Amino acid sequence: MESTAAASEIKDISLAPSGQAKIDWVRGHMPVLAAIREDFRREQPFAGKKVAVCLHLEAKTAWFIQVLAEGGALTSACASNPLSTQDDVAAALARSGVEVHARHGAAPAEYERHLEGALGIKPDYIIDDGGDLVHLLHTGRRDLLAGVKGGAEETTTGILRLRRMAAEKALCFPMIAVNDARSKYLFDNRYGTGQSVWDGVMRATNLVVAGKTVCVVGYGWCGKGVALRGKGLGARVVVCEIDPVKANEAWMDGFEVMPMRRAATLADIFITVTGNKNVVASEHFPLMKDGALLANAGHFDVEVDKTALAAMAAGRRPLKPGIEEFTLADGRRLFLLAEGRLVNLAAGDGHPAEVMDMSFALQALTLQYLVDNAAKLGGEVYPVPKDLDDRVSAMRLQALGLEIDALTPEQVAYLASWNV
Ligand code: ADE
């Protein structure tokens, strides 16, 4: 099957010039991917390979997919969240020859159809963000499983799903946990989420953060970034956790730590980053202050129980893009941002380009690694090889013009010994 713009399902191809301008802007800030692109253009590592990609379809992602295509891949793309698709970027991507199945605001049935559409190329490899492609391949499209040699997963939530599948021996091809590479989570999850979440909240609300009480729910690498940058913006940050070690870390990082039931009474802004469902739930809404903002930065829109909120509300109305007002019976108003979906992508452009440069560089090198090695791997979740992880950070340092030290032979020998 040929992958063509004509087979694409997008909003409007005439939006392509605006999307292309966005791509042109970000690619100028992604030097690591630029260096990999040069290698790919020369070596054509993906010649004859079909790659289906399920990622947030914004400008950095489009550039990444184009780099894979320049490396010889036949590519198809769909969105990993219905609200993160930027229709102009999708149009530019389709115009460049990638088969795109995505539309901003796609309803659940349409979103599912887009996943199916991306699998229409019968992929040899997949790149997933959150696990939707893997899920579809192992349920409704098992007929395609035999052709899939391997894939890579971008995010914590997706890897949790994959590990459960692998534990039940249900995973039918190797998946590489790109999220778990140090060059990924220490930068993308922490500094990427830390910046882009606040960008999304501020763009949607146009309100000040300084002086507000912010409740960060979940203190993984993403939560750490959101708390750190919230503090930098002048907020008083409280952290809710279920893991005693992470709660201890939050305390030692200088944040208040308390259960959600108490934080619910104090916070002006709630940001969920747990990967779990109903962490802000029906028992919490009645405790909240009038005007509280509810935002989510976890992969799925399940962290704020918006069904319970809607059921409890005496009224609701969309206020402006990205903000919906829910009025409780006593007149208090709670404001849900971006429909409880990833606020950084639904109300913003996602992580900064320099951060996604490293994440997508890892994805690109991981795909190349899979092409060379998938036949030796089984239905398990594998780490990104350490040399690739190190290489991406080294390339980033080089792009920044930073030099670091190297071990002397004497130091190498010392570290390798135990009896000196
Ligand atoms: N841009 C593309 N993919 C992204 C992701 N997973 N998180 C934030 N921004 C992104």
GROMACS .gro file of C-alpha atoms and ligand atoms in nm:
model
  430
    1MET     CA    1   0.000   0.000   0.000
    2GLU     CA    2   0.129   0.342  -0.091
    3SER     CA    3   0.137   0.601   0.187
    4THR     CA    4   0.008   0.923   0.037
    5ALA     CA    5  -0.142   1.250   0.140
    6ALA     CA    6  -0.449   1.146  -0.060
    7ALA     CA    7  -0.517   0.858   0.181
    8SER     CA    8  -0.496   1.095   0.476
    9GLU     CA    9  -0.793   1.191   0.694
   10ILE     CA   10  -0.725   1.544   0.811
   11LYS     CA   11  -0.927   1.859   0.861
   12ASP     CA   12  -0.810   2.067   0.567
   13ILE     CA   13  -0.500   2.035   0.346
   14SER     CA   14  -0.509   2.408   0.273
   15LEU     CA   15  -0.394   2.469   0.633
   16ALA     CA   16  -0.053   2.324   0.539
   17PRO     CA   17   0.140   2.654   0.499
   18SER     CA   18   0.066   2.756   0.858
   19GLY     CA   19   0.167   2.410   0.984
   20GLN     CA   20   0.483   2.413   0.776
   21ALA     CA   21   0.583   2.748   0.928
   22LYS     CA   22   0.546   2.594   1.275
   23ILE     CA   23   0.761   2.298   1.169
   24ASP     CA   24   1.023   2.532   1.022
   25TRP     CA   25   1.040   2.719   1.354
   26VAL     CA   26   1.091   2.415   1.578
   27ARG     CA   27   1.336   2.230   1.355
   28GLY     CA   28   1.576   2.522   1.392
   29HIS     CA   29   1.585   2.440   1.764
   30MET     CA   30   1.637   2.065   1.735
   31PRO     CA   31   2.007   2.024   1.652
   32VAL     CA   32   2.042   1.666   1.775
   33LEU     CA   33   1.768   1.547   1.544
   34ALA     CA   34   1.927   1.754   1.266
   35ALA     CA   35   2.255   1.564   1.303
   36ILE     CA   36   2.073   1.229   1.304
   37ARG     CA   37   1.881   1.339   0.996
   38GLU     CA   38   2.207   1.386   0.807
   39ASP     CA   39   2.310   1.029   0.892
   40PHE     CA   40   1.968   0.894   0.799
   41ARG     CA   41   1.964   1.073   0.464
   42ARG     CA   42   2.300   0.921   0.380
   43GLU     CA   43   2.247   0.571   0.521
   44GLN     CA   44   1.874   0.517   0.453
   45PRO     CA   45   1.834   0.283   0.753
   46PHE     CA   46   1.458   0.254   0.705
   47ALA     CA   47   1.450   0.188   0.331
   48GLY     CA   48   1.155  -0.039   0.257
   49LYS     CA   49   1.031  -0.029   0.619
   50LYS     CA   50   0.679   0.076   0.712
   51VAL     CA   51   0.645   0.271   1.034
   52ALA     CA   52   0.314   0.366   1.201
   53VAL     CA   53   0.341   0.647   1.452
   54CYS     CA   54   0.088   0.738   1.724
   55LEU     CA   55   0.213   1.058   1.884
   56HIS     CA   56   0.091   1.406   1.972
   57LEU     CA   57   0.065   1.563   1.627
   58GLU     CA   58   0.222   1.901   1.681
   59ALA     CA   59   0.518   2.059   1.505
   60LYS     CA   60   0.808   1.877   1.677
   61THR     CA   61   0.642   1.544   1.613
   62ALA     CA   62   0.583   1.628   1.248
   63TRP     CA   63   0.950   1.711   1.205
   64PHE     CA   64   1.049   1.384   1.372
   65ILE     CA   65   0.824   1.185   1.138
   66GLN     CA   66   0.966   1.369   0.839
   67VAL     CA   67   1.317   1.275   0.953
   68LEU     CA   68   1.212   0.907   0.961
   69ALA     CA   69   1.071   0.947   0.611
   70GLU     CA   70   1.398   1.102   0.495
   71GLY     CA   71   1.567   0.791   0.634
   72GLY     CA   72   1.366   0.585   0.387
   73ALA     CA   73   1.061   0.491   0.598
   74LEU     CA   74   0.712   0.470   0.459
   75THR     CA   75   0.522   0.641   0.740
   76SER     CA   76   0.169   0.678   0.865
   77ALA     CA   77   0.061   0.887   1.163
   78CYS     CA   78  -0.229   0.922   1.400
   79ALA     CA   79  -0.277   1.120   1.719
   80SER     CA   80  -0.219   0.993   2.071
   81ASN     CA   81  -0.477   1.236   2.208
   82PRO     CA   82  -0.772   1.394   2.026
   83LEU     CA   83  -0.700   1.742   2.160
   84SER     CA   84  -0.325   1.756   2.095
   85THR     CA   85  -0.357   1.743   1.716
   86GLN     CA   86  -0.287   2.073   1.546
   87ASP     CA   87  -0.480   2.060   1.221
   88ASP     CA   88  -0.241   2.286   1.032
   89VAL     CA   89   0.056   2.070   1.133
   90ALA     CA   90  -0.135   1.755   1.032
   91ALA     CA   91  -0.200   1.916   0.694
   92ALA     CA   92   0.168   2.005   0.646
   93LEU     CA   93   0.268   1.652   0.739
   94ALA     CA   94   0.019   1.503   0.493
   95ARG     CA   95   0.137   1.741   0.220
   96SER     CA   96   0.493   1.618   0.276
   97GLY     CA   97   0.386   1.262   0.188
   98VAL     CA   98   0.308   1.110   0.527
   99GLU     CA   99  -0.029   0.938   0.553
  100VAL     CA  100  -0.199   1.123   0.840
  101HIS     CA  101  -0.516   1.020   1.022
  102ALA     CA  102  -0.595   1.288   1.279
  103ARG     CA  103  -0.824   1.580   1.351
  104HIS     CA  104  -0.829   1.812   1.648
  105GLY     CA  105  -1.129   1.732   1.867
  106ALA     CA  106  -1.197   1.391   1.711
  107ALA     CA  107  -1.479   1.212   1.896
  108PRO     CA  108  -1.397   0.868   2.040
  109ALA     CA  109  -1.523   0.668   1.739
  110GLU     CA  110  -1.335   0.891   1.496
  111TYR     CA  111  -1.020   0.871   1.709
  112GLU     CA  112  -1.042   0.489   1.699
  113ARG     CA  113  -1.090   0.500   1.324
  114HIS     CA  114  -0.775   0.710   1.294
  115LEU     CA  115  -0.576   0.449   1.485
  116GLU     CA  116  -0.707   0.188   1.244
  117GLY     CA  117  -0.620   0.417   0.956
  118ALA     CA  118  -0.259   0.451   1.066
  119LEU     CA  119  -0.232   0.072   1.082
  120GLY     CA  120  -0.355   0.055   0.724
  121ILE     CA  121   0.005   0.055   0.599
  122LYS     CA  122   0.054  -0.281   0.778
  123PRO     CA  123   0.350  -0.155   0.978
  124ASP     CA  124   0.679  -0.332   1.036
  125TYR     CA  125   0.746  -0.102   1.330
  126ILE     CA  126   0.533   0.121   1.550
  127ILE     CA  127   0.600   0.421   1.770
  128ASP     CA  128   0.341   0.469   2.043
  129ASP     CA  129   0.267   0.730   2.308
  130GLY     CA  130   0.034   0.590   2.570
  131GLY     CA  131  -0.015   0.245   2.421
  132ASP     CA  132  -0.319   0.290   2.196
  133LEU     CA  133  -0.156   0.135   1.888
  134VAL     CA  134  -0.022  -0.161   2.085
  135HIS     CA  135  -0.366  -0.209   2.237
  136LEU     CA  136  -0.543  -0.206   1.902
  137LEU     CA  137  -0.288  -0.446   1.751
  138HIS     CA  138  -0.343  -0.691   2.037
  139THR     CA  139  -0.723  -0.665   2.026
  140GLY     CA  140  -0.915  -0.562   1.712
  141ARG     CA  141  -0.622  -0.590   1.466
  142ARG     CA  142  -0.449  -0.910   1.569
  143ASP     CA  143  -0.433  -0.996   1.199
  144LEU     CA  144  -0.149  -0.743   1.169
  145LEU     CA  145   0.053  -0.873   1.465
  146ALA     CA  146   0.264  -1.116   1.268
  147GLY     CA  147   0.401  -0.836   1.053
  148VAL     CA  148   0.507  -0.611   1.341
  149LYS     CA  149   0.872  -0.662   1.430
  150GLY     CA  150   0.889  -0.419   1.718
  151GLY     CA  151   0.814  -0.078   1.853
  152ALA     CA  152   0.898   0.198   2.095
  153GLU     CA  153   0.690   0.363   2.367
  154GLU     CA  154   0.724   0.729   2.457
  155THR     CA  155   0.549   0.767   2.791
  156THR     CA  156   0.523   0.635   3.147
  157THR     CA  157   0.158   0.537   3.115
  158GLY     CA  158   0.224   0.335   2.801
  159ILE     CA  159   0.512   0.151   2.962
  160LEU     CA  160   0.301   0.058   3.264
  161ARG     CA  161   0.048  -0.099   3.026
  162LEU     CA  162   0.324  -0.279   2.834
  163ARG     CA  163   0.477  -0.425   3.148
  164ARG     CA  164   0.139  -0.565   3.249
  165MET     CA  165   0.103  -0.720   2.904
  166ALA     CA  166   0.455  -0.865   2.917
  167ALA     CA  167   0.392  -1.007   3.266
  168GLU     CA  168   0.087  -1.190   3.128
  169LYS     CA  169   0.289  -1.304   2.822
  170ALA     CA  170   0.040  -1.112   2.610
  171LEU     CA  171   0.288  -0.886   2.433
  172CYS     CA  172   0.359  -1.023   2.086
  173PHE     CA  173   0.663  -0.817   1.979
  174PRO     CA  174   0.949  -0.632   2.150
  175MET     CA  175   0.880  -0.283   2.277
  176ILE     CA  176   1.158  -0.044   2.379
  177ALA     CA  177   1.085   0.178   2.679
  178VAL     CA  178   1.210   0.509   2.543
  179ASN     CA  179   1.052   0.690   2.838
  180ASP     CA  180   1.285   0.512   3.078
  181ALA     CA  181   1.607   0.633   2.914
  182ARG     CA  182   1.782   0.895   3.128
  183SER     CA  183   1.811   1.132   2.831
  184LYS     CA  184   1.431   1.116   2.818
  185TYR     CA  185   1.275   1.126   3.162
  186LEU     CA  186   1.529   1.354   3.330
  187PHE     CA  187   1.462   1.619   3.066
  188ASP     CA  188   1.129   1.561   2.893
  189ASN     CA  189   0.933   1.447   3.198
  190ARG     CA  190   1.093   1.690   3.441
  191TYR     CA  191   1.186   2.008   3.254
  192GLY     CA  192   0.955   1.953   2.958
  193THR     CA  193   0.643   1.892   3.164
  194GLY     CA  194   0.757   2.147   3.421
  195GLN     CA  195   0.756   2.423   3.160
  196SER     CA  196   0.482   2.315   2.919
  197VAL     CA  197   0.219   2.254   3.187
  198TRP     CA  198   0.255   2.607   3.317
  199ASP     CA  199   0.256   2.737   2.962
  200GLY     CA  200  -0.077   2.558   2.903
  201VAL     CA  201  -0.233   2.677   3.230
  202MET     CA  202  -0.123   3.036   3.170
  203ARG     CA  203  -0.233   3.043   2.806
  204ALA     CA  204  -0.576   2.902   2.895
  205THR     CA  205  -0.639   3.125   3.197
  206ASN     CA  206  -0.424   3.436   3.154
  207LEU     CA  207  -0.402   3.441   3.536
  208VAL     CA  208  -0.107   3.500   3.767
  209VAL     CA  209   0.055   3.200   3.936
  210ALA     CA  210   0.257   3.393   4.197
  211GLY     CA  211   0.094   3.391   4.538
  212LYS     CA  212  -0.144   3.108   4.453
  213THR     CA  213  -0.152   2.772   4.628
  214VAL     CA  214  -0.086   2.494   4.380
  215CYS     CA  215  -0.157   2.130   4.457
  216VAL     CA  216   0.058   1.892   4.252
  217VAL     CA  217  -0.085   1.542   4.268
  218GLY     CA  218   0.189   1.287   4.200
  219TYR     CA  219   0.562   1.342   4.252
  220GLY     CA  220   0.714   1.134   3.974
  221TRP     CA  221   0.951   1.306   3.730
  222CYS     CA  222   0.665   1.502   3.574
  223GLY     CA  223   0.525   1.608   3.911
  224LYS     CA  224   0.873   1.712   4.023
  225GLY     CA  225   0.901   1.941   3.721
  226VAL     CA  226   0.556   2.093   3.770
  227ALA     CA  227   0.624   2.158   4.139
  228LEU     CA  228   0.970   2.303   4.072
  229ARG     CA  229   0.849   2.544   3.806
  230GLY     CA  230   0.538   2.632   4.006
  231LYS     CA  231   0.764   2.735   4.290
  232GLY     CA  232   0.977   2.933   4.043
  233LEU     CA  233   0.666   3.122   3.935
  234GLY     CA  234   0.601   3.219   4.296
  235ALA     CA  235   0.334   2.967   4.391
  236ARG     CA  236   0.306   2.799   4.729
  237VAL     CA  237   0.325   2.433   4.630
  238VAL     CA  238   0.171   2.140   4.815
  239VAL     CA  239   0.228   1.783   4.700
  240CYS     CA  240  -0.003   1.482   4.736
  241GLU     CA  241   0.153   1.136   4.706
  242ILE     CA  242   0.077   0.774   4.787
  243ASP     CA  243   0.443   0.664   4.777
  244PRO     CA  244   0.620   0.738   5.109
  245VAL     CA  245   0.961   0.774   4.943
  246LYS     CA  246   0.838   1.024   4.687
  247ALA     CA  247   0.646   1.210   4.957
  248ASN     CA  248   0.968   1.228   5.157
  249GLU     CA  249   1.148   1.363   4.851
  250ALA     CA  250   0.882   1.630   4.801
  251TRP     CA  251   0.917   1.737   5.164
  252MET     CA  252   1.299   1.753   5.138
  253ASP     CA  253   1.264   1.950   4.813
  254GLY     CA  254   1.084   2.210   5.022
  255PHE     CA  255   0.718   2.141   4.946
  256GLU     CA  256   0.431   2.086   5.185
  257VAL     CA  257   0.302   1.729   5.182
  258MET     CA  258  -0.053   1.637   5.275
  259PRO     CA  259  -0.342   1.413   5.177
  260MET     CA  260  -0.575   1.520   4.900
  261ARG     CA  261  -0.865   1.576   5.138
  262ARG     CA  262  -0.670   1.855   5.309
  263ALA     CA  263  -0.512   1.995   4.994
  264ALA     CA  264  -0.861   2.012   4.842
  265THR     CA  265  -0.955   2.283   5.093
  266LEU     CA  266  -0.641   2.493   5.031
  267ALA     CA  267  -0.543   2.498   4.666
  268ASP     CA  268  -0.626   2.750   4.398
  269ILE     CA  269  -0.486   2.531   4.121
  270PHE     CA  270  -0.482   2.150   4.109
  271ILE     CA  271  -0.253   1.970   3.866
  272THR     CA  272  -0.274   1.591   3.842
  273VAL     CA  273   0.028   1.396   3.717
  274THR     CA  274  -0.023   1.048   3.860
  275GLY     CA  275  -0.116   0.818   3.570
  276ASN     CA  276  -0.405   0.695   3.783
  277LYS     CA  277  -0.779   0.755   3.776
  278ASN     CA  278  -1.002   0.969   4.000
  279VAL     CA  279  -0.724   1.121   4.206
  280VAL     CA  280  -0.934   1.436   4.221
  281ALA     CA  281  -1.277   1.287   4.283
  282SER     CA  282  -1.632   1.342   4.405
  283GLU     CA  283  -1.528   1.355   4.770
  284HIS     CA  284  -1.290   1.643   4.695
  285PHE     CA  285  -1.502   1.880   4.485
  286PRO     CA  286  -1.732   1.985   4.773
  287LEU     CA  287  -1.425   2.084   4.978
  288MET     CA  288  -1.275   2.316   4.717
  289LYS     CA  289  -1.257   2.693   4.715
  290ASP     CA  290  -1.473   2.897   4.483
  291GLY     CA  291  -1.277   2.955   4.161
  292ALA     CA  292  -1.040   2.660   4.192
  293LEU     CA  293  -0.875   2.552   3.865
  294LEU     CA  294  -0.854   2.180   3.781
  295ALA     CA  295  -0.589   2.072   3.532
  296ASN     CA  296  -0.442   1.739   3.430
  297ALA     CA  297  -0.098   1.657   3.289
  298GLY     CA  298  -0.123   1.277   3.300
  299HIS     CA  299  -0.163   1.088   2.974
  300PHE     CA  300  -0.534   1.005   2.997
  301ASP     CA  301  -0.826   1.228   3.094
  302VAL     CA  302  -0.915   1.008   3.390
  303GLU     CA  303  -0.729   1.179   3.673
  304VAL     CA  304  -0.994   1.443   3.746
  305ASP     CA  305  -1.327   1.261   3.775
  306LYS     CA  306  -1.509   1.486   3.532
  307THR     CA  307  -1.809   1.254   3.516
  308ALA     CA  308  -1.862   1.297   3.891
  309LEU     CA  309  -1.803   1.671   3.859
  310ALA     CA  310  -2.065   1.698   3.587
  311ALA     CA  311  -2.311   1.488   3.788
  312MET     CA  312  -2.257   1.702   4.099
  313ALA     CA  313  -2.276   2.037   3.920
  314ALA     CA  314  -2.598   2.239   3.917
  315GLY     CA  315  -2.476   2.402   3.595
  316ARG     CA  316  -2.189   2.403   3.347
  317ARG     CA  317  -2.084   2.622   3.059
  318PRO     CA  318  -1.782   2.658   2.833
  319LEU     CA  319  -1.626   2.994   2.915
  320LYS     CA  320  -1.349   3.029   2.659
  321PRO     CA  321  -1.132   2.776   2.475
  322GLY     CA  322  -0.974   2.553   2.735
  323ILE     CA  323  -1.194   2.652   3.028
  324GLU     CA  324  -1.528   2.504   3.137
  325GLU     CA  325  -1.712   2.635   3.439
  326PHE     CA  326  -1.896   2.397   3.673
  327THR     CA  327  -2.124   2.555   3.933
  328LEU     CA  328  -2.200   2.355   4.244
  329ALA     CA  329  -2.536   2.366   4.420
  330ASP     CA  330  -2.410   2.622   4.674
  331GLY     CA  331  -2.290   2.856   4.400
  332ARG     CA  332  -1.918   2.776   4.414
  333ARG     CA  333  -1.754   2.751   4.074
  334LEU     CA  334  -1.482   2.506   3.971
  335PHE     CA  335  -1.302   2.552   3.639
  336LEU     CA  336  -1.188   2.248   3.443
  337LEU     CA  337  -0.905   2.320   3.201
  338ALA     CA  338  -0.873   2.150   2.860
  339GLU     CA  339  -1.153   1.900   2.936
  340GLY     CA  340  -0.922   1.733   3.187
  341ARG     CA  341  -0.688   1.627   2.906
  342LEU     CA  342  -0.315   1.693   2.891
  343VAL     CA  343  -0.319   2.067   2.957
  344ASN     CA  344   0.025   2.124   2.807
  345LEU     CA  345  -0.078   1.985   2.468
  346ALA     CA  346  -0.448   2.069   2.463
  347ALA     CA  347  -0.397   2.431   2.572
  348GLY     CA  348  -0.036   2.471   2.454
  349ASP     CA  349   0.215   2.335   2.205
  350GLY     CA  350   0.360   2.062   2.427
  351HIS     CA  351   0.717   2.048   2.552
  352PRO     CA  352   0.978   2.296   2.430
  353ALA     CA  353   1.159   2.209   2.107
  354GLU     CA  354   1.499   2.166   2.273
  355VAL     CA  355   1.352   1.904   2.506
  356MET     CA  356   1.167   1.712   2.236
  357ASP     CA  357   1.492   1.722   2.037
  358MET     CA  358   1.638   1.472   2.281
  359SER     CA  359   1.322   1.262   2.313
  360PHE     CA  360   1.278   1.227   1.939
  361ALA     CA  361   1.651   1.174   1.883
  362LEU     CA  362   1.616   0.878   2.120
  363GLN     CA  363   1.312   0.755   1.930
  364ALA     CA  364   1.496   0.783   1.599
  365LEU     CA  365   1.804   0.593   1.720
  366THR     CA  366   1.581   0.338   1.893
  367LEU     CA  367   1.397   0.269   1.569
  368GLN     CA  368   1.730   0.219   1.393
  369TYR     CA  369   1.836  -0.016   1.672
  370LEU     CA  370   1.512  -0.213   1.629
  371VAL     CA  371   1.563  -0.247   1.256
  372ASP     CA  372   1.902  -0.404   1.326
  373ASN     CA  373   1.810  -0.608   1.634
  374ALA     CA  374   1.435  -0.680   1.660
  375ALA     CA  375   1.478  -1.032   1.524
  376LYS     CA  376   1.688  -1.118   1.831
  377LEU     CA  377   1.427  -0.985   2.077
  378GLY     CA  378   1.100  -1.132   2.206
  379GLY     CA  379   0.767  -1.011   2.343
  380GLU     CA  380   0.919  -0.813   2.630
  381VAL     CA  381   0.979  -0.453   2.731
  382TYR     CA  382   1.344  -0.361   2.673
  383PRO     CA  383   1.548  -0.059   2.784
  384VAL     CA  384   1.708   0.178   2.536
  385PRO     CA  385   2.068   0.056   2.507
  386LYS     CA  386   2.293   0.267   2.731
  387ASP     CA  387   2.522   0.370   2.446
  388LEU     CA  388   2.227   0.527   2.260
  389ASP     CA  389   2.109   0.704   2.574
  390ASP     CA  390   2.460   0.843   2.637
  391ARG     CA  391   2.500   0.936   2.272
  392VAL     CA  392   2.189   1.155   2.272
  393SER     CA  393   2.303   1.349   2.578
  394ALA     CA  394   2.656   1.379   2.434
  395MET     CA  395   2.513   1.515   2.108
  396ARG     CA  396   2.306   1.765   2.302
  397LEU     CA  397   2.613   1.883   2.494
  398GLN     CA  398   2.800   1.918   2.166
  399ALA     CA  399   2.516   2.124   2.021
  400LEU     CA  400   2.534   2.347   2.329
  401GLY     CA  401   2.910   2.382   2.289
  402LEU     CA  402   2.971   2.223   2.629
  403GLU     CA  403   3.267   2.000   2.703
  404ILE     CA  404   3.296   1.748   2.983
  405ASP     CA  405   3.577   1.539   3.129
  406ALA     CA  406   3.663   1.176   3.057
  407LEU     CA  407   3.800   0.914   3.295
  408THR     CA  408   4.177   0.866   3.284
  409PRO     CA  409   4.297   0.506   3.227
  410GLU     CA  410   4.406   0.507   3.592
  411GLN     CA  411   4.055   0.604   3.702
  412VAL     CA  412   3.899   0.337   3.479
  413ALA     CA  413   4.124   0.077   3.638
  414TYR     CA  414   4.045   0.208   3.989
  415LEU     CA  415   3.670   0.185   3.931
  416ALA     CA  416   3.710  -0.168   3.795
  417SER     CA  417   3.904  -0.291   4.098
  418TRP     CA  418   3.804  -0.376   4.455
  419ASN     CA  419   4.130  -0.450   4.639
  420VAL     CA  420   4.345  -0.137   4.591
  421ADE     N1  421   0.515   1.690   2.184
  421ADE     C1  422   0.513   1.574   2.117
  421ADE     N2  423   0.499   1.470   2.200
  421ADE     C2  424   0.491   1.522   2.325
  421ADE     C3  425   0.475   1.466   2.453
  421ADE     N3  426   0.465   1.333   2.472
  421ADE     N4  427   0.467   1.549   2.558
  421ADE     C4  428   0.475   1.683   2.540
  421ADE     N5  429   0.492   1.742   2.423
  421ADE     C5  430   0.499   1.662   2.314
   0.00000   0.00000   0.00000
